[in-house]
Structures are given as structure tokens and as C-alpha cells.
């Protein structure tokens, strides 16, 4: 199942509802615009081998690295205005 989810229009989005919507798998990719607030929760929502692409941040954050290790996920940072083709290929959802 493929569908976009906007956190602003779905403010009560929970790990449990997403797990149900994805048949327990979690999501493959999250494009995060406020990593200092949402990154730890994003990691909890990812599927195995999922990716969080950080395109926005307004501060520091402490995360639990085990959230990435357990599901072998990736966190990728991209500055959109200076992006290269290599970075765009890394975030390609089809791979």
C-alpha cells in the first residue's frame, strides 16, 4: 500500500494506527521537516530498512541509536538548495 501521510493534517497520528495501516510493517520512508521534534518518533514508525530523510531542523536532539539498529534503518540529511544527484538517488523510494 502506498499513500502519503501529512503530520499536520493528521495530528493524532500514532505508531499504533500506522502499524495497523501498514499491516504491522511500518513506513518505508519519512521526509522530516522538524527533526529536533519528531526524529525519535519517526524512527519508531519506520519499517525494517526504512529511511528518514531530514530536510529541516531547528535544534539538537537526543535519540536512542537502538531504534536504528534494531530495524537497520537509515537517517539521511539533505540540504535541498544544494542537493546533488547522488543525494537524490539515495532518497529514491524505489530502491
PDB file of N, CA and C in Angstrom:
ATOM      1  N   UNK A   1       0.840  -1.164   0.000  1.00  0.00           N
ATOM      2  CA  UNK A   1       0.000   0.000   0.000  1.00  0.00           C
ATOM      3  C   UNK A   1       0.890   1.235   0.000  1.00  0.00           C
ATOM      4  N   UNK A   2       0.623   2.173  -0.881  1.00  0.00           N
ATOM      5  CA  UNK A   2       1.393   3.399  -0.939  1.00  0.00           C
ATOM      6  C   UNK A   2       0.461   4.585  -0.777  1.00  0.00           C
ATOM      7  N   UNK A   3       0.740   5.402   0.207  1.00  0.00           N
ATOM      8  CA  UNK A   3      -0.032   6.627   0.387  1.00  0.00           C
ATOM      9  C   UNK A   3       0.767   7.599   1.229  1.00  0.00           C
ATOM     10  N   UNK A   4       0.680   8.892   0.913  1.00  0.00           N
ATOM     11  CA  UNK A   4       1.382   9.884   1.721  1.00  0.00           C
ATOM     12  C   UNK A   4       0.593  10.218   2.976  1.00  0.00           C
ATOM     13  N   UNK A   5       1.304  10.545   4.039  1.00  0.00           N
ATOM     14  CA  UNK A   5       0.674  10.965   5.293  1.00  0.00           C
ATOM     15  C   UNK A   5       1.282  12.303   5.675  1.00  0.00           C
ATOM     16  N   UNK A   6       0.451  13.275   5.911  1.00  0.00           N
ATOM     17  CA  UNK A   6       0.899  14.591   6.321  1.00  0.00           C
ATOM     18  C   UNK A   6       0.639  14.739   7.816  1.00  0.00           C
ATOM     19  N   UNK A   7       1.699  14.915   8.601  1.00  0.00           N
ATOM     20  CA  UNK A   7       1.550  15.013  10.056  1.00  0.00           C
ATOM     21  C   UNK A   7       0.720  16.221  10.475  1.00  0.00           C
ATOM     22  N   UNK A   8       0.731  17.281   9.653  1.00  0.00           N
ATOM     23  CA  UNK A   8      -0.053  18.469  10.005  1.00  0.00           C
ATOM     24  C   UNK A   8      -1.550  18.214   9.871  1.00  0.00           C
ATOM     25  N   UNK A   9      -1.930  17.446   8.864  1.00  0.00           N
ATOM     26  CA  UNK A   9      -3.357  17.188   8.666  1.00  0.00           C
ATOM     27  C   UNK A   9      -3.810  15.943   9.409  1.00  0.00           C
ATOM     28  N   UNK A  10      -2.872  15.197   9.961  1.00  0.00           N
ATOM     29  CA  UNK A  10      -3.182  14.015  10.759  1.00  0.00           C
ATOM     30  C   UNK A  10      -2.438  14.151  12.089  1.00  0.00           C
ATOM     31  N   UNK A  11      -2.825  15.113  12.934  1.00  0.00           N
ATOM     32  CA  UNK A  11      -2.036  15.403  14.133  1.00  0.00           C
ATOM     33  C   UNK A  11      -2.014  14.284  15.164  1.00  0.00           C
ATOM     34  N   UNK A  12      -3.001  13.432  15.197  1.00  0.00           N
ATOM     35  CA  UNK A  12      -3.038  12.369  16.194  1.00  0.00           C
ATOM     36  C   UNK A  12      -2.440  11.066  15.665  1.00  0.00           C
ATOM     37  N   UNK A  13      -1.639  11.180  14.612  1.00  0.00           N
ATOM     38  CA  UNK A  13      -1.001  10.013  14.023  1.00  0.00           C
ATOM     39  C   UNK A  13      -0.218   9.275  15.095  1.00  0.00           C
ATOM     40  N   UNK A  14      -0.501   8.015  15.250  1.00  0.00           N
ATOM     41  CA  UNK A  14       0.195   7.251  16.276  1.00  0.00           C
ATOM     42  C   UNK A  14       0.888   6.052  15.663  1.00  0.00           C
ATOM     43  N   UNK A  15       1.817   5.551  16.416  1.00  0.00           N
ATOM     44  CA  UNK A  15       2.534   4.352  15.994  1.00  0.00           C
ATOM     45  C   UNK A  15       1.560   3.203  15.770  1.00  0.00           C
ATOM     46  N   UNK A  16       0.547   3.115  16.620  1.00  0.00           N
ATOM     47  CA  UNK A  16      -0.392   2.000  16.539  1.00  0.00           C
ATOM     48  C   UNK A  16      -1.289   2.101  15.312  1.00  0.00           C
ATOM     49  N   UNK A  17      -1.751   3.303  14.964  1.00  0.00           N
ATOM     50  CA  UNK A  17      -2.593   3.427  13.781  1.00  0.00           C
ATOM     51  C   UNK A  17      -1.780   3.189  12.514  1.00  0.00           C
ATOM     52  N   UNK A  18      -0.528   3.651  12.506  1.00  0.00           N
ATOM     53  CA  UNK A  18       0.314   3.409  11.331  1.00  0.00           C
ATOM     54  C   UNK A  18       0.643   1.936  11.184  1.00  0.00           C
ATOM     55  N   UNK A  19       0.898   1.271  12.286  1.00  0.00           N
ATOM     56  CA  UNK A  19       1.171  -0.162  12.217  1.00  0.00           C
ATOM     57  C   UNK A  19      -0.042  -0.895  11.632  1.00  0.00           C
ATOM     58  N   UNK A  20      -1.231  -0.475  12.033  1.00  0.00           N
ATOM     59  CA  UNK A  20      -2.441  -1.107  11.508  1.00  0.00           C
ATOM     60  C   UNK A  20      -2.596  -0.811  10.026  1.00  0.00           C
ATOM     61  N   UNK A  21      -2.336   0.439   9.622  1.00  0.00           N
ATOM     62  CA  UNK A  21      -2.484   0.835   8.213  1.00  0.00           C
ATOM     63  C   UNK A  21      -1.465   0.150   7.310  1.00  0.00           C
ATOM     64  N   UNK A  22      -0.335  -0.263   7.871  1.00  0.00           N
ATOM     65  CA  UNK A  22       0.719  -0.900   7.067  1.00  0.00           C
ATOM     66  C   UNK A  22       0.820  -2.399   7.351  1.00  0.00           C
ATOM     67  N   UNK A  23      -0.221  -2.963   7.899  1.00  0.00           N
ATOM     68  CA  UNK A  23      -0.239  -4.393   8.237  1.00  0.00           C
ATOM     69  C   UNK A  23       0.923  -4.789   9.142  1.00  0.00           C
ATOM     70  N   UNK A  24       1.272  -3.896  10.058  1.00  0.00           N
ATOM     71  CA  UNK A  24       2.313  -4.190  11.035  1.00  0.00           C
ATOM     72  C   UNK A  24       3.732  -3.908  10.581  1.00  0.00           C
ATOM     73  N   UNK A  25       3.916  -3.492   9.335  1.00  0.00           N
ATOM     74  CA  UNK A  25       5.268  -3.326   8.803  1.00  0.00           C
ATOM     75  C   UNK A  25       5.919  -1.996   9.152  1.00  0.00           C
ATOM     76  N   UNK A  26       5.161  -0.920   9.266  1.00  0.00           N
ATOM     77  CA  UNK A  26       5.734   0.412   9.419  1.00  0.00           C
ATOM     78  C   UNK A  26       5.914   1.056   8.064  1.00  0.00           C
ATOM     79  N   UNK A  27       6.447   2.261   8.048  1.00  0.00           N
ATOM     80  CA  UNK A  27       6.586   3.003   6.792  1.00  0.00           C
ATOM     81  C   UNK A  27       8.001   2.878   6.247  1.00  0.00           C
ATOM     82  N   UNK A  28       8.126   2.974   4.936  1.00  0.00           N
ATOM     83  CA  UNK A  28       9.427   2.822   4.276  1.00  0.00           C
ATOM     84  C   UNK A  28      10.252   4.100   4.284  1.00  0.00           C
ATOM     85  N   UNK A  29       9.584   5.238   4.174  1.00  0.00           N
ATOM     86  CA  UNK A  29      10.324   6.494   4.086  1.00  0.00           C
ATOM     87  C   UNK A  29       9.538   7.610   4.764  1.00  0.00           C
ATOM     88  N   UNK A  30      10.259   8.455   5.481  1.00  0.00           N
ATOM     89  CA  UNK A  30       9.674   9.634   6.110  1.00  0.00           C
ATOM     90  C   UNK A  30      10.524  10.823   5.697  1.00  0.00           C
ATOM     91  N   UNK A  31       9.882  11.851   5.183  1.00  0.00           N
ATOM     92  CA  UNK A  31      10.569  13.104   4.875  1.00  0.00           C
ATOM     93  C   UNK A  31      10.271  14.038   6.041  1.00  0.00           C
ATOM     94  N   UNK A  32      11.292  14.322   6.816  1.00  0.00           N
ATOM     95  CA  UNK A  32      11.112  15.038   8.078  1.00  0.00           C
ATOM     96  C   UNK A  32      11.545  16.494   7.965  1.00  0.00           C
ATOM     97  N   UNK A  33      10.636  17.382   8.310  1.00  0.00           N
ATOM     98  CA  UNK A  33      10.910  18.814   8.224  1.00  0.00           C
ATOM     99  C   UNK A  33      11.214  19.445   9.588  1.00  0.00           C
ATOM    100  N   UNK A  34      11.043  18.712  10.681  1.00  0.00           N
ATOM    101  CA  UNK A  34      11.329  19.247  12.016  1.00  0.00           C
ATOM    102  C   UNK A  34      11.940  18.136  12.867  1.00  0.00           C
ATOM    103  N   UNK A  35      13.146  17.759  12.503  1.00  0.00           N
ATOM    104  CA  UNK A  35      13.805  16.599  13.109  1.00  0.00           C
ATOM    105  C   UNK A  35      14.015  16.745  14.605  1.00  0.00           C
ATOM    106  N   UNK A  36      14.290  17.946  15.091  1.00  0.00           N
ATOM    107  CA  UNK A  36      14.553  18.105  16.518  1.00  0.00           C
ATOM    108  C   UNK A  36      13.321  17.803  17.369  1.00  0.00           C
ATOM    109  N   UNK A  37      12.144  17.798  16.777  1.00  0.00           N
ATOM    110  CA  UNK A  37      10.917  17.470  17.495  1.00  0.00           C
ATOM    111  C   UNK A  37      10.471  16.035  17.221  1.00  0.00           C
ATOM    112  N   UNK A  38      10.620  15.575  15.991  1.00  0.00           N
ATOM    113  CA  UNK A  38       9.971  14.335  15.549  1.00  0.00           C
ATOM    114  C   UNK A  38      10.868  13.135  15.301  1.00  0.00           C
ATOM    115  N   UNK A  39      12.189  13.285  15.301  1.00  0.00           N
ATOM    116  CA  UNK A  39      13.058  12.208  14.827  1.00  0.00           C
ATOM    117  C   UNK A  39      12.911  10.903  15.607  1.00  0.00           C
ATOM    118  N   UNK A  40      12.877  10.952  16.923  1.00  0.00           N
ATOM    119  CA  UNK A  40      12.761   9.705  17.674  1.00  0.00           C
ATOM    120  C   UNK A  40      11.449   8.992  17.334  1.00  0.00           C
ATOM    121  N   UNK A  41      10.360   9.731  17.240  1.00  0.00           N
ATOM    122  CA  UNK A  41       9.082   9.122  16.885  1.00  0.00           C
ATOM    123  C   UNK A  41       9.126   8.565  15.463  1.00  0.00           C
ATOM    124  N   UNK A  42       9.788   9.283  14.553  1.00  0.00           N
ATOM    125  CA  UNK A  42       9.935   8.786  13.181  1.00  0.00           C
ATOM    126  C   UNK A  42      10.615   7.425  13.168  1.00  0.00           C
ATOM    127  N   UNK A  43      11.674   7.282  13.957  1.00  0.00           N
ATOM    128  CA  UNK A  43      12.407   6.015  13.988  1.00  0.00           C
ATOM    129  C   UNK A  43      11.514   4.877  14.475  1.00  0.00           C
ATOM    130  N   UNK A  44      10.621   5.180  15.405  1.00  0.00           N
ATOM    131  CA  UNK A  44       9.697   4.160  15.901  1.00  0.00           C
ATOM    132  C   UNK A  44       8.677   3.746  14.847  1.00  0.00           C
ATOM    133  N   UNK A  45       8.391   4.630  13.888  1.00  0.00           N
ATOM    134  CA  UNK A  45       7.377   4.365  12.860  1.00  0.00           C
ATOM    135  C   UNK A  45       7.927   3.647  11.632  1.00  0.00           C
ATOM    136  N   UNK A  46       9.248   3.592  11.491  1.00  0.00           N
ATOM    137  CA  UNK A  46       9.849   3.023  10.280  1.00  0.00           C
ATOM    138  C   UNK A  46       9.715   1.507  10.199  1.00  0.00           C
ATOM    139  N   UNK A  47       9.632   1.038   8.971  1.00  0.00           N
ATOM    140  CA  UNK A  47       9.692  -0.388   8.678  1.00  0.00           C
ATOM    141  C   UNK A  47      11.162  -0.822   8.669  1.00  0.00           C
ATOM    142  N   UNK A  48      11.390  -2.098   8.627  1.00  0.00           N
ATOM    143  CA  UNK A  48      12.754  -2.624   8.502  1.00  0.00           C
ATOM    144  C   UNK A  48      13.380  -2.061   7.228  1.00  0.00           C
ATOM    145  N   UNK A  49      14.594  -1.574   7.337  1.00  0.00           N
ATOM    146  CA  UNK A  49      15.351  -0.948   6.254  1.00  0.00           C
ATOM    147  C   UNK A  49      14.728   0.371   5.787  1.00  0.00           C
ATOM    148  N   UNK A  50      13.865   0.967   6.596  1.00  0.00           N
ATOM    149  CA  UNK A  50      13.249   2.246   6.253  1.00  0.00           C
ATOM    150  C   UNK A  50      14.248   3.389   6.358  1.00  0.00           C
ATOM    151  N   UNK A  51      13.842   4.551   5.838  1.00  0.00           N
ATOM    152  CA  UNK A  51      14.717   5.717   5.828  1.00  0.00           C
ATOM    153  C   UNK A  51      13.979   6.961   6.313  1.00  0.00           C
ATOM    154  N   UNK A  52      14.673   7.768   7.096  1.00  0.00           N
ATOM    155  CA  UNK A  52      14.190   9.100   7.437  1.00  0.00           C
ATOM    156  C   UNK A  52      15.087  10.071   6.691  1.00  0.00           C
ATOM    157  N   UNK A  53      14.477  10.930   5.885  1.00  0.00           N
ATOM    158  CA  UNK A  53      15.211  11.948   5.151  1.00  0.00           C
ATOM    159  C   UNK A  53      14.962  13.269   5.878  1.00  0.00           C
ATOM    160  N   UNK A  54      16.006  13.840   6.442  1.00  0.00           N
ATOM    161  CA  UNK A  54      15.862  15.092   7.184  1.00  0.00           C
ATOM    162  C   UNK A  54      16.108  16.255   6.227  1.00  0.00           C
ATOM    163  N   UNK A  55      15.073  17.089   6.068  1.00  0.00           N
ATOM    164  CA  UNK A  55      15.190  18.278   5.227  1.00  0.00           C
ATOM    165  C   UNK A  55      14.992  19.553   6.043  1.00  0.00           C
ATOM    166  N   UNK A  56      14.687  19.397   7.334  1.00  0.00           N
ATOM    167  CA  UNK A  56      14.506  20.564   8.184  1.00  0.00           C
ATOM    168  C   UNK A  56      14.787  20.236   9.637  1.00  0.00           C
ATOM    169  N   UNK A  57      15.314  21.225  10.359  1.00  0.00           N
ATOM    170  CA  UNK A  57      15.679  21.033  11.753  1.00  0.00           C
ATOM    171  C   UNK A  57      15.855  22.406  12.380  1.00  0.00           C
ATOM    172  N   UNK A  58      15.490  22.536  13.641  1.00  0.00           N
ATOM    173  CA  UNK A  58      15.630  23.828  14.323  1.00  0.00           C
ATOM    174  C   UNK A  58      16.321  23.686  15.678  1.00  0.00           C
ATOM    175  N   UNK A  59      17.104  22.655  15.849  1.00  0.00           N
ATOM    176  CA  UNK A  59      17.801  22.489  17.120  1.00  0.00           C
ATOM    177  C   UNK A  59      18.452  21.123  17.216  1.00  0.00           C
ATOM    178  N   UNK A  60      18.859  20.781  18.416  1.00  0.00           N
ATOM    179  CA  UNK A  60      19.515  19.496  18.645  1.00  0.00           C
ATOM    180  C   UNK A  60      18.496  18.491  19.174  1.00  0.00           C
ATOM    181  N   UNK A  61      18.886  17.221  19.113  1.00  0.00           N
ATOM    182  CA  UNK A  61      18.013  16.157  19.594  1.00  0.00           C
ATOM    183  C   UNK A  61      18.874  15.004  20.096  1.00  0.00           C
ATOM    184  N   UNK A  62      18.367  14.312  21.071  1.00  0.00           N
ATOM    185  CA  UNK A  62      18.996  13.088  21.541  1.00  0.00           C
ATOM    186  C   UNK A  62      18.092  11.937  21.121  1.00  0.00           C
ATOM    187  N   UNK A  63      18.671  10.936  20.462  1.00  0.00           N
ATOM    188  CA  UNK A  63      17.894   9.768  20.045  1.00  0.00           C
ATOM    189  C   UNK A  63      18.515   8.509  20.626  1.00  0.00           C
ATOM    190  N   UNK A  64      17.752   7.445  20.622  1.00  0.00           N
ATOM    191  CA  UNK A  64      18.248   6.147  21.039  1.00  0.00           C
ATOM    192  C   UNK A  64      18.737   5.408  19.791  1.00  0.00           C
ATOM    193  N   UNK A  65      20.036   5.192  19.633  1.00  0.00           N
ATOM    194  CA  UNK A  65      20.570   4.524  18.446  1.00  0.00           C
ATOM    195  C   UNK A  65      19.994   3.122  18.214  1.00  0.00           C
ATOM    196  N   UNK A  66      19.520   2.487  19.273  1.00  0.00           N
ATOM    197  CA  UNK A  66      18.942   1.152  19.100  1.00  0.00           C
ATOM    198  C   UNK A  66      17.720   1.172  18.194  1.00  0.00           C
ATOM    199  N   UNK A  67      17.053   2.329  18.116  1.00  0.00           N
ATOM    200  CA  UNK A  67      15.897   2.448  17.229  1.00  0.00           C
ATOM    201  C   UNK A  67      16.315   2.292  15.764  1.00  0.00           C
ATOM    202  N   UNK A  68      17.547   2.663  15.425  1.00  0.00           N
ATOM    203  CA  UNK A  68      18.032   2.475  14.059  1.00  0.00           C
ATOM    204  C   UNK A  68      18.651   1.092  13.884  1.00  0.00           C
ATOM    205  N   UNK A  69      19.309   0.603  14.916  1.00  0.00           N
ATOM    206  CA  UNK A  69      19.997  -0.678  14.831  1.00  0.00           C
ATOM    207  C   UNK A  69      19.026  -1.852  14.705  1.00  0.00           C
ATOM    208  N   UNK A  70      17.974  -1.830  15.473  1.00  0.00           N
ATOM    209  CA  UNK A  70      17.057  -2.970  15.522  1.00  0.00           C
ATOM    210  C   UNK A  70      16.405  -3.259  14.178  1.00  0.00           C
ATOM    211  N   UNK A  71      16.090  -2.196  13.438  1.00  0.00           N
ATOM    212  CA  UNK A  71      15.418  -2.375  12.143  1.00  0.00           C
ATOM    213  C   UNK A  71      16.343  -2.088  10.970  1.00  0.00           C
ATOM    214  N   UNK A  72      17.627  -1.820  11.270  1.00  0.00           N
ATOM    215  CA  UNK A  72      18.618  -1.499  10.241  1.00  0.00           C
ATOM    216  C   UNK A  72      18.132  -0.365   9.341  1.00  0.00           C
ATOM    217  N   UNK A  73      17.723   0.724   9.982  1.00  0.00           N
ATOM    218  CA  UNK A  73      17.209   1.889   9.264  1.00  0.00           C
ATOM    219  C   UNK A  73      18.316   2.895   9.004  1.00  0.00           C
ATOM    220  N   UNK A  74      17.992   3.915   8.221  1.00  0.00           N
ATOM    221  CA  UNK A  74      18.965   4.956   7.881  1.00  0.00           C
ATOM    222  C   UNK A  74      18.372   6.331   8.149  1.00  0.00           C
ATOM    223  N   UNK A  75      19.244   7.241   8.565  1.00  0.00           N
ATOM    224  CA  UNK A  75      18.895   8.645   8.692  1.00  0.00           C
ATOM    225  C   UNK A  75      19.766   9.388   7.693  1.00  0.00           C
ATOM    226  N   UNK A  76      19.145  10.110   6.776  1.00  0.00           N
ATOM    227  CA  UNK A  76      19.876  10.812   5.727  1.00  0.00           C
ATOM    228  C   UNK A  76      19.529  12.294   5.815  1.00  0.00           C
ATOM    229  N   UNK A  77      20.527  13.135   5.868  1.00  0.00           N
ATOM    230  CA  UNK A  77      20.305  14.577   5.881  1.00  0.00           C
ATOM    231  C   UNK A  77      20.520  15.161   4.499  1.00  0.00           C
ATOM    232  N   UNK A  78      19.619  16.040   4.076  1.00  0.00           N
ATOM    233  CA  UNK A  78      19.724  16.680   2.764  1.00  0.00           C
ATOM    234  C   UNK A  78      19.425  18.163   2.882  1.00  0.00           C
ATOM    235  N   UNK A  79      20.292  18.974   2.321  1.00  0.00           N
ATOM    236  CA  UNK A  79      20.024  20.410   2.215  1.00  0.00           C
ATOM    237  C   UNK A  79      19.509  20.628   0.799  1.00  0.00           C
ATOM    238  N   UNK A  80      18.228  20.818   0.682  1.00  0.00           N
ATOM    239  CA  UNK A  80      17.570  20.809  -0.624  1.00  0.00           C
ATOM    240  C   UNK A  80      18.129  21.828  -1.611  1.00  0.00           C
ATOM    241  N   UNK A  81      18.539  22.993  -1.133  1.00  0.00           N
ATOM    242  CA  UNK A  81      19.006  24.009  -2.068  1.00  0.00           C
ATOM    243  C   UNK A  81      20.403  23.747  -2.607  1.00  0.00           C
ATOM    244  N   UNK A  82      21.128  22.812  -2.044  1.00  0.00           N
ATOM    245  CA  UNK A  82      22.458  22.487  -2.559  1.00  0.00           C
ATOM    246  C   UNK A  82      22.591  20.994  -2.839  1.00  0.00           C
ATOM    247  N   UNK A  83      21.487  20.376  -3.162  1.00  0.00           N
ATOM    248  CA  UNK A  83      21.462  18.936  -3.335  1.00  0.00           C
ATOM    249  C   UNK A  83      22.114  18.480  -4.633  1.00  0.00           C
ATOM    250  N   UNK A  84      22.731  17.329  -4.555  1.00  0.00           N
ATOM    251  CA  UNK A  84      23.358  16.728  -5.725  1.00  0.00           C
ATOM    252  C   UNK A  84      22.509  15.559  -6.198  1.00  0.00           C
ATOM    253  N   UNK A  85      22.795  15.093  -7.379  1.00  0.00           N
ATOM    254  CA  UNK A  85      22.084  13.931  -7.923  1.00  0.00           C
ATOM    255  C   UNK A  85      22.334  12.698  -7.056  1.00  0.00           C
ATOM    256  N   UNK A  86      23.523  12.613  -6.462  1.00  0.00           N
ATOM    257  CA  UNK A  86      23.853  11.479  -5.600  1.00  0.00           C
ATOM    258  C   UNK A  86      22.894  11.412  -4.415  1.00  0.00           C
ATOM    259  N   UNK A  87      22.625  12.567  -3.787  1.00  0.00           N
ATOM    260  CA  UNK A  87      21.714  12.586  -2.641  1.00  0.00           C
ATOM    261  C   UNK A  87      20.298  12.235  -3.078  1.00  0.00           C
ATOM    262  N   UNK A  88      19.846  12.757  -4.202  1.00  0.00           N
ATOM    263  CA  UNK A  88      18.525  12.418  -4.694  1.00  0.00           C
ATOM    264  C   UNK A  88      18.398  10.915  -4.956  1.00  0.00           C
ATOM    265  N   UNK A  89      19.458  10.300  -5.456  1.00  0.00           N
ATOM    266  CA  UNK A  89      19.434   8.852  -5.689  1.00  0.00           C
ATOM    267  C   UNK A  89      19.371   8.086  -4.389  1.00  0.00           C
ATOM    268  N   UNK A  90      19.988   8.605  -3.317  1.00  0.00           N
ATOM    269  CA  UNK A  90      19.962   7.932  -2.014  1.00  0.00           C
ATOM    270  C   UNK A  90      18.563   7.914  -1.417  1.00  0.00           C
ATOM    271  N   UNK A  91      17.760   8.933  -1.672  1.00  0.00           N
ATOM    272  CA  UNK A  91      16.443   9.016  -1.081  1.00  0.00           C
ATOM    273  C   UNK A  91      15.360   8.461  -1.990  1.00  0.00           C
ATOM    274  N   UNK A  92      15.743   7.957  -3.135  1.00  0.00           N
ATOM    275  CA  UNK A  92      14.778   7.390  -4.086  1.00  0.00           C
ATOM    276  C   UNK A  92      13.998   6.267  -3.430  1.00  0.00           C
ATOM    277  N   UNK A  93      12.690   6.416  -3.399  1.00  0.00           N
ATOM    278  CA  UNK A  93      11.818   5.434  -2.728  1.00  0.00           C
ATOM    279  C   UNK A  93      11.754   4.106  -3.457  1.00  0.00           C
ATOM    280  N   UNK A  94      12.153   4.064  -4.690  1.00  0.00           N
ATOM    281  CA  UNK A  94      12.010   2.833  -5.478  1.00  0.00           C
ATOM    282  C   UNK A  94      13.119   1.831  -5.209  1.00  0.00           C
ATOM    283  N   UNK A  95      14.176   2.222  -4.491  1.00  0.00           N
ATOM    284  CA  UNK A  95      15.290   1.301  -4.263  1.00  0.00           C
ATOM    285  C   UNK A  95      15.115   0.500  -3.006  1.00  0.00           C
TER     286      UNK A  95
END
